[in-house]
PDB file of C-alpha atoms in Angstrom:
ATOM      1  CA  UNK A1469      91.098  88.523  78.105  1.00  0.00           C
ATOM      2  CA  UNK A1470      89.915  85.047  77.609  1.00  0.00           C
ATOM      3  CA  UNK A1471      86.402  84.177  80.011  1.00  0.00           C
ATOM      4  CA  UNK A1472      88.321  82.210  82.848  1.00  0.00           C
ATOM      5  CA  UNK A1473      90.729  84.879  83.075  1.00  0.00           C
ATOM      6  CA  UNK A1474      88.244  87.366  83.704  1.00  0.00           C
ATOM      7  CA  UNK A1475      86.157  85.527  86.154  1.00  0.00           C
ATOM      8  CA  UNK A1476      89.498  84.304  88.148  1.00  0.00           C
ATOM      9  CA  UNK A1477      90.673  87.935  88.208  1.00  0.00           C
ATOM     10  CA  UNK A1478      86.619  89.590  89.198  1.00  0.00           C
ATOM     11  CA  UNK A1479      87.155  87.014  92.129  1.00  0.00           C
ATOM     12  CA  UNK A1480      90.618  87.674  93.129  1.00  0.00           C
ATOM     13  CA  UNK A1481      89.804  91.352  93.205  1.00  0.00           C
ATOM     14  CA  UNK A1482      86.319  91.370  94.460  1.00  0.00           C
ATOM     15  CA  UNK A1483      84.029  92.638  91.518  1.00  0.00           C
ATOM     16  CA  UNK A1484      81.685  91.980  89.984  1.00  0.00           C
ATOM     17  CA  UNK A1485      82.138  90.060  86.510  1.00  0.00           C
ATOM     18  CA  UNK A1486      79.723  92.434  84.693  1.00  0.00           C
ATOM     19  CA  UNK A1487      81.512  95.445  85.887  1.00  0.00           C
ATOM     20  CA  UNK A1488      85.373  93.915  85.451  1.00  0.00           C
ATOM     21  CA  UNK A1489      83.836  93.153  81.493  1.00  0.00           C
ATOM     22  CA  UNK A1490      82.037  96.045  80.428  1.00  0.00           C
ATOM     23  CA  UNK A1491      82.369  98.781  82.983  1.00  0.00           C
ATOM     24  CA  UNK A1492      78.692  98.665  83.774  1.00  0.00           C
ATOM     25  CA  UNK A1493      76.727  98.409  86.921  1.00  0.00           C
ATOM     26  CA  UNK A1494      77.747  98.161  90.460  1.00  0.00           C
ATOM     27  CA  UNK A1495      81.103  97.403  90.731  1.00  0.00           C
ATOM     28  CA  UNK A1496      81.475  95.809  94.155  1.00  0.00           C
ATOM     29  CA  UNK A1497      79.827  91.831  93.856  1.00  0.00           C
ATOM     30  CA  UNK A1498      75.786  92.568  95.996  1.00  0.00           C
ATOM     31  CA  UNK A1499      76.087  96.533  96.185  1.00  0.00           C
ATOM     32  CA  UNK A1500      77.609  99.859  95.038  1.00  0.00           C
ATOM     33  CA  UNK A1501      80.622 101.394  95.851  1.00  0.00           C
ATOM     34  CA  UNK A1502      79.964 103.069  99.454  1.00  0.00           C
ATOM     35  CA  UNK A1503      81.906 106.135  98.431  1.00  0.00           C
ATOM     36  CA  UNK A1504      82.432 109.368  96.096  1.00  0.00           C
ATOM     37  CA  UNK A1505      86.250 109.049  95.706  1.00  0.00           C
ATOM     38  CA  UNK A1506      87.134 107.092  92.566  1.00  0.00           C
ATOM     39  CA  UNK A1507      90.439 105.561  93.449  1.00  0.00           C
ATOM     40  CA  UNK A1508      88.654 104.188  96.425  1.00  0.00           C
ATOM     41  CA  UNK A1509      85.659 103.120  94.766  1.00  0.00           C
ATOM     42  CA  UNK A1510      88.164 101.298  92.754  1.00  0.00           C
ATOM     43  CA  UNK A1511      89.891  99.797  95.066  1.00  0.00           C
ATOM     44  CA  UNK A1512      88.228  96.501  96.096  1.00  0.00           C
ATOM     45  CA  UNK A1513      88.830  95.855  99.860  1.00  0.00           C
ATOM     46  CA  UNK A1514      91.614  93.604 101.427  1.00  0.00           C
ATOM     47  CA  UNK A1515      93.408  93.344  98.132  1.00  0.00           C
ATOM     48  CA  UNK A1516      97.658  93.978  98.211  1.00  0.00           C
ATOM     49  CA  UNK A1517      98.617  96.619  95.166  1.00  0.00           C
ATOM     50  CA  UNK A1518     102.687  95.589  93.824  1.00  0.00           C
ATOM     51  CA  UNK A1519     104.655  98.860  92.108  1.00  0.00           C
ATOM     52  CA  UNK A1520     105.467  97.422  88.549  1.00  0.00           C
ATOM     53  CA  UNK A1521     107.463  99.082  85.971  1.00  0.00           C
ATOM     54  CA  UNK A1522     105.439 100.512  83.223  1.00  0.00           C
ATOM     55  CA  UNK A1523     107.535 101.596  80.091  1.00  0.00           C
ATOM     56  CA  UNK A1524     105.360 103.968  77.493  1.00  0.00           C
ATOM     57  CA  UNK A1525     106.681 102.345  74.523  1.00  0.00           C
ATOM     58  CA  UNK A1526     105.219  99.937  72.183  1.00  0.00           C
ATOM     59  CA  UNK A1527     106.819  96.590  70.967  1.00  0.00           C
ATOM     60  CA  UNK A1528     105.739  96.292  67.406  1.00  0.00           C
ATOM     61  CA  UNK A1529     103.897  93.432  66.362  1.00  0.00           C
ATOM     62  CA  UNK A1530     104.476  93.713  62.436  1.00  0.00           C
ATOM     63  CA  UNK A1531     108.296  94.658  61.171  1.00  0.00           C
ATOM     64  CA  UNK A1532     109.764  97.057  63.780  1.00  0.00           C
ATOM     65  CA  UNK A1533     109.741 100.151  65.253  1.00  0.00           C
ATOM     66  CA  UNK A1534     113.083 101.710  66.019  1.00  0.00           C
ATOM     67  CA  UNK A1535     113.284 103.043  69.604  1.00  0.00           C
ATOM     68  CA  UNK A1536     116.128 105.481  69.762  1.00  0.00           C
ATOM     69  CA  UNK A1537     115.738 106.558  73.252  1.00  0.00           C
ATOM     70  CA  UNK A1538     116.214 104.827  75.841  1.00  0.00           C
ATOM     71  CA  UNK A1539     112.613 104.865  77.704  1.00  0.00           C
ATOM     72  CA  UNK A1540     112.613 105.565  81.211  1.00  0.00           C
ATOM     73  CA  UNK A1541     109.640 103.589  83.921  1.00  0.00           C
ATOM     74  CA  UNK A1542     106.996 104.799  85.604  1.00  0.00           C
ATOM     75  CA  UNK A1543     105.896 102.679  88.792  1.00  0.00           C
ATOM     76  CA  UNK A1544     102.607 101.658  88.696  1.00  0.00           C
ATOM     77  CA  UNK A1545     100.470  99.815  91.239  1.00  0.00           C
ATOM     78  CA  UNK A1546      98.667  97.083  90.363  1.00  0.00           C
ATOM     79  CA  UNK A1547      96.750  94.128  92.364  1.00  0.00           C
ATOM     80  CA  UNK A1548      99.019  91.298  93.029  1.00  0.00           C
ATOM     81  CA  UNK A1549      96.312  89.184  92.577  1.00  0.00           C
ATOM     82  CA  UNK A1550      96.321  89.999  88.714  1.00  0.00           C
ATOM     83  CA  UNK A1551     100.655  89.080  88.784  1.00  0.00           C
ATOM     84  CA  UNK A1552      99.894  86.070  90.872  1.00  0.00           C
ATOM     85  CA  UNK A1553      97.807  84.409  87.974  1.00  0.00           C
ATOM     86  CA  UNK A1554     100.427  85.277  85.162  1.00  0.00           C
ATOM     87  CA  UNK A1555     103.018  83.974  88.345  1.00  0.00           C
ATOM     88  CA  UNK A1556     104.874  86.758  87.764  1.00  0.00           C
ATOM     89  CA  UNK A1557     107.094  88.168  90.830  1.00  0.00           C
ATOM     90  CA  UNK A1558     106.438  91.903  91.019  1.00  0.00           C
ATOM     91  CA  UNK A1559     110.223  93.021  90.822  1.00  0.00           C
ATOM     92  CA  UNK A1560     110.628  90.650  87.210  1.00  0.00           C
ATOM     93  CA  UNK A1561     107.165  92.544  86.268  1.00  0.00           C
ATOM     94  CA  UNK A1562     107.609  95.276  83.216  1.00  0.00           C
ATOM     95  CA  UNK A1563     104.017  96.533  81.237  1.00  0.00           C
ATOM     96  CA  UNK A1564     104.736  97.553  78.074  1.00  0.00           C
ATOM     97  CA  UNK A1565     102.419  97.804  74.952  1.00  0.00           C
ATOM     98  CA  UNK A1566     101.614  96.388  71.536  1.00  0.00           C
ATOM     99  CA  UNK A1567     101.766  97.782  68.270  1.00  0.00           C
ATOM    100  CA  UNK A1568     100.395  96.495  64.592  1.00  0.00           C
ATOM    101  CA  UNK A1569      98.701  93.247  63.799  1.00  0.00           C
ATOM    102  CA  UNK A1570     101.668  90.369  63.248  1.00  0.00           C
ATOM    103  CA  UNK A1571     100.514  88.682  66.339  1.00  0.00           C
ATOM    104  CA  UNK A1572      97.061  89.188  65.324  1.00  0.00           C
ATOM    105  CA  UNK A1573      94.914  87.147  66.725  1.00  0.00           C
ATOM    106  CA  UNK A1574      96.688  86.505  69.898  1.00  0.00           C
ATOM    107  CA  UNK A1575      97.986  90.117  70.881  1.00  0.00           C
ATOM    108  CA  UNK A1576      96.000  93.576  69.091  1.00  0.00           C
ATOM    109  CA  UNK A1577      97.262  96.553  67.993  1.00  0.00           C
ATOM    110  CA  UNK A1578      97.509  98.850  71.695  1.00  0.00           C
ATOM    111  CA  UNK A1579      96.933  95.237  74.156  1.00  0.00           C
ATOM    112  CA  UNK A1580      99.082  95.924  77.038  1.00  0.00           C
ATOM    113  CA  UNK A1581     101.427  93.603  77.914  1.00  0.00           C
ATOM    114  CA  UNK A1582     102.609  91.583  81.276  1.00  0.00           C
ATOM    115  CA  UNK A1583     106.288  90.517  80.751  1.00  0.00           C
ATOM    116  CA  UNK A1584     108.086  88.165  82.857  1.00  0.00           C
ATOM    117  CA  UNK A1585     111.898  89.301  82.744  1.00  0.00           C
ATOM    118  CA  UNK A1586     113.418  86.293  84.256  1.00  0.00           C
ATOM    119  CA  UNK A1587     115.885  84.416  82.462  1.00  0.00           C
ATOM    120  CA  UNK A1588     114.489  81.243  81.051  1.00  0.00           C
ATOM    121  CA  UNK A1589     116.239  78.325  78.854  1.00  0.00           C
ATOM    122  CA  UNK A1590     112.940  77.138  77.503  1.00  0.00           C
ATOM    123  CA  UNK A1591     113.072  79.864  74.689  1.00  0.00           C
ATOM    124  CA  UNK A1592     109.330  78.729  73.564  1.00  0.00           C
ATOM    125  CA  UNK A1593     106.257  81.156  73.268  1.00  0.00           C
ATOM    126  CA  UNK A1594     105.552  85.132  73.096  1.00  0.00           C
ATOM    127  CA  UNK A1595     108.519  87.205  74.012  1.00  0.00           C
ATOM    128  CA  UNK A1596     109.425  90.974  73.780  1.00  0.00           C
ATOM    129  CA  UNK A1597     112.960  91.214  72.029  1.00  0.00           C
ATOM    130  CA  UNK A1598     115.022  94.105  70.542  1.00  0.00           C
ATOM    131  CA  UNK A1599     116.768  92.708  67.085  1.00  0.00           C
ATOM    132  CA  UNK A1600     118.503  95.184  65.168  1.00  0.00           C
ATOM    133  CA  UNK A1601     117.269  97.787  67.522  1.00  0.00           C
ATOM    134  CA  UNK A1602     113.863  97.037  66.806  1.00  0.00           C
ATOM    135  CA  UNK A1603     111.705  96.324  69.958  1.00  0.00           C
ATOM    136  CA  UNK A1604     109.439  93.554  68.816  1.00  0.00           C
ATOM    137  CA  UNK A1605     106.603  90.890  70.276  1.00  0.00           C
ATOM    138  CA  UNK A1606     107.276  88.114  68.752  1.00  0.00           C
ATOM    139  CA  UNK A1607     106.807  84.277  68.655  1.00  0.00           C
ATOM    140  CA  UNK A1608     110.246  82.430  69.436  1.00  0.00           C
ATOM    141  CA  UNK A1609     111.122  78.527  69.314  1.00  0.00           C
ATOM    142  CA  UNK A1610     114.300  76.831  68.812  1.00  0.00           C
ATOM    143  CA  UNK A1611     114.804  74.785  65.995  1.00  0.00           C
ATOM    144  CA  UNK A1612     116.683  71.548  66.159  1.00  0.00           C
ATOM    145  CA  UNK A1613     119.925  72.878  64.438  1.00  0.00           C
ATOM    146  CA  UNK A1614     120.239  75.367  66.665  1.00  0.00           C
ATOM    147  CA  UNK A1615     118.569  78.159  65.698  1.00  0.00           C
ATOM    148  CA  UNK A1616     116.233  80.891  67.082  1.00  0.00           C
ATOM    149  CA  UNK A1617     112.573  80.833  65.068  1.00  0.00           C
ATOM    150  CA  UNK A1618     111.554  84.076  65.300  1.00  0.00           C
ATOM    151  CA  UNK A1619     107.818  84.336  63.937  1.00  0.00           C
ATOM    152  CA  UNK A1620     104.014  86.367  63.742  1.00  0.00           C
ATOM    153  CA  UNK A1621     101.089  84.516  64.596  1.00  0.00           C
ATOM    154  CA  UNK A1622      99.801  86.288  61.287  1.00  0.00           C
ATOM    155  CA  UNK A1623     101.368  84.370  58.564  1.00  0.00           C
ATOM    156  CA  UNK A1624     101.315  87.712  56.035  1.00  0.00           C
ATOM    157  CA  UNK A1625     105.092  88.066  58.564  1.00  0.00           C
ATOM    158  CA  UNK A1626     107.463  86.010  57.181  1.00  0.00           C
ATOM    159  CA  UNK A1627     109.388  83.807  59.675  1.00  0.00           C
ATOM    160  CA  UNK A1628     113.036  84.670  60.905  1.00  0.00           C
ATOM    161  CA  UNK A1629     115.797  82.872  62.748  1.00  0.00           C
ATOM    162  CA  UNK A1630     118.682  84.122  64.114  1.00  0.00           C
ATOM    163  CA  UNK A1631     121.668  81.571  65.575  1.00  0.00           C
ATOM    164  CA  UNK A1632     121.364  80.950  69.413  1.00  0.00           C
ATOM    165  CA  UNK A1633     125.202  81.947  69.313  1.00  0.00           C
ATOM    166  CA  UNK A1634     123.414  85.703  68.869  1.00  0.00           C
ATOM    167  CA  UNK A1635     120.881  85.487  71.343  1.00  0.00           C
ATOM    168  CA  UNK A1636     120.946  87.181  74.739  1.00  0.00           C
ATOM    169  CA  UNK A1637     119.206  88.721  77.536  1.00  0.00           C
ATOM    170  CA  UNK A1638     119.150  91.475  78.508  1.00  0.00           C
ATOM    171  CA  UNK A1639     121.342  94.277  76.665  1.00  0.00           C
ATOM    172  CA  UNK A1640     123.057  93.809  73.379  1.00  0.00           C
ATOM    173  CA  UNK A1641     127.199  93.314  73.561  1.00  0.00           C
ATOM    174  CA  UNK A1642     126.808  93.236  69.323  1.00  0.00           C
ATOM    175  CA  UNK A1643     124.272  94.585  67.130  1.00  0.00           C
ATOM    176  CA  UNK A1644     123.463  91.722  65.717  1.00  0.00           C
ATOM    177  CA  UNK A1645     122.389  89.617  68.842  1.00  0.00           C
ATOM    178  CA  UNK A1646     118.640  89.069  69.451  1.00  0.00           C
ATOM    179  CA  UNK A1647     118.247  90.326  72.912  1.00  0.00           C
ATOM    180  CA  UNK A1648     115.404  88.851  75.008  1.00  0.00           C
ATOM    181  CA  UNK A1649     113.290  91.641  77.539  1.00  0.00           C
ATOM    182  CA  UNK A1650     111.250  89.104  78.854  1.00  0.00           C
ATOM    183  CA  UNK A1651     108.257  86.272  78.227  1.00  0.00           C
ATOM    184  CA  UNK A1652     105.029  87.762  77.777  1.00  0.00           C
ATOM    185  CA  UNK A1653     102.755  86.079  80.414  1.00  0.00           C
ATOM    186  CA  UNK A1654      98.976  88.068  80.496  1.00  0.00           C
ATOM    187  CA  UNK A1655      97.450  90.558  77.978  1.00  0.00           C
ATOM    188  CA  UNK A1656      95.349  93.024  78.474  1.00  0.00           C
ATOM    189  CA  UNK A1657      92.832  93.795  75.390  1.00  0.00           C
ATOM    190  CA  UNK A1658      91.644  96.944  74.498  1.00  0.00           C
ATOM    191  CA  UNK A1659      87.580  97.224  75.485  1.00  0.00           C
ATOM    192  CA  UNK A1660      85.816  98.067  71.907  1.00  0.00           C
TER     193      UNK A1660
END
C-alpha cells in the first residue's frame, strides 16, 4: 500500500504507523494494547466494522484461470474507515484476490483486492471481469471505435479488445460477452 495510504488508514483506525507497516511494537498510537484478548487488542476503539463479501477465489492476473464453481461469500468485517477511503459503499464491497504477475507492478501475485461493484459508464482503469469464463484483473479502456481494450500492466500480456456490443455487468446472457464484477478501488499487498 502506497505511504499516504498507510498513514491515512493508521489514523482512521487509531494505530500506530509502525505497527499498521510492519507488525512491530505497540500497536495502539502512546501505549500497548490494555488487554490479553487478540480480537480486542485489535480492535482500535470507536471505530464502525461493515460485513463485506469475501469470495476465496483468485482473479488471475496473467491468461486465466477457469472457475467452474460458482464460489459462494463469506462476510467479513472490516473498518469502514478502510471502505470510506476507496469510497466504496459496504453493500457494493466484494474482496477477492490476485493471482500471477500481468498486472505486475501495480497488483502482486496473492494482493487482495477491494472491488467496487457498481455499475459505471466510465469503463477506464483496473477491473475484475470473467471473459470466456476466465475470472481476470485486468486493465480496461475504450477505444475510439468502439471497442473494449482489455490489457496487463506487464507488457509480456498481449493486449485484447472485445466490442462494447459484448460487454456487460454482471452475469453473462452469451459466452462471449466480457462481463464486468466490479472496479478495483484499494489493494492490499502481501507483507514480505
Amino acid at each position: 500500500m502506497k505511504a499516504g495510504t498507510m498513514i491515512a488508514l493508521a489514523k482512521a483506525c487509531g494505530v500506530s504507523l509502525e505497527w499498521l507497516a510492519e507488525g512491530v511494537g505497540p500497536m495502539e498510537i502512546g501505549n500497548a494494547p490494555q488487554t490479553d484478548r487478540a480480537h480486542e487488542a485489535f480492535m482500535p476503539a470507536n471505530q464502525n466494522l461493515v460485513d463485506v463479501r469475501y469470495y476465496d477465489v483468485r482473479a488471475s492476473a496473467g491468461f486465466g484461470l477457469l472457475n467452474d464453481e460458482r464460489p459462494k461469500p463469506v462476510i467479513i468485517q472490516i473498518f469502514k474507515a478502510i471502505l470510506d477511503m476507496a469510497n466504496v459503499h459496504p453493500n457494493d464491497a466484494i474482496i477477492i484476490h490476485a493471482n500471477g504477475d500481468s498486472m505486475f507492478p501495480t497488483i502482486n501475485s496473492e494482493d487482495g483486492l477491494v472491488v467496487d461493484t457498481r455499475r459505471s459508464n466510465n469503463l477506464s482503469g483496473v477491473y475484475v471481469m470473467v471473459l470466456n469464463g476466465q475470472l481476470l484483473v485486468k486493465r480496461l479502456s475504450l477505444r475510439a471505435d468502439g471497442n473494449i481494450r482489455i490489457s496487463s500492466d506487464n507488457t509480456v500480456y498481449p493486449p485484447d479488445e472485445v466490442p462494447m456490443e459484448n460487454v456487460c455487468w454482471g452475469e453473462a446472457e452469451r459466452t462471449d460477452q466480457l462481463c464486468i464484477v466490479g472496479k478495483v478501488k484499494m489493494l492490499f499487498h502481501e507483507m514480505p
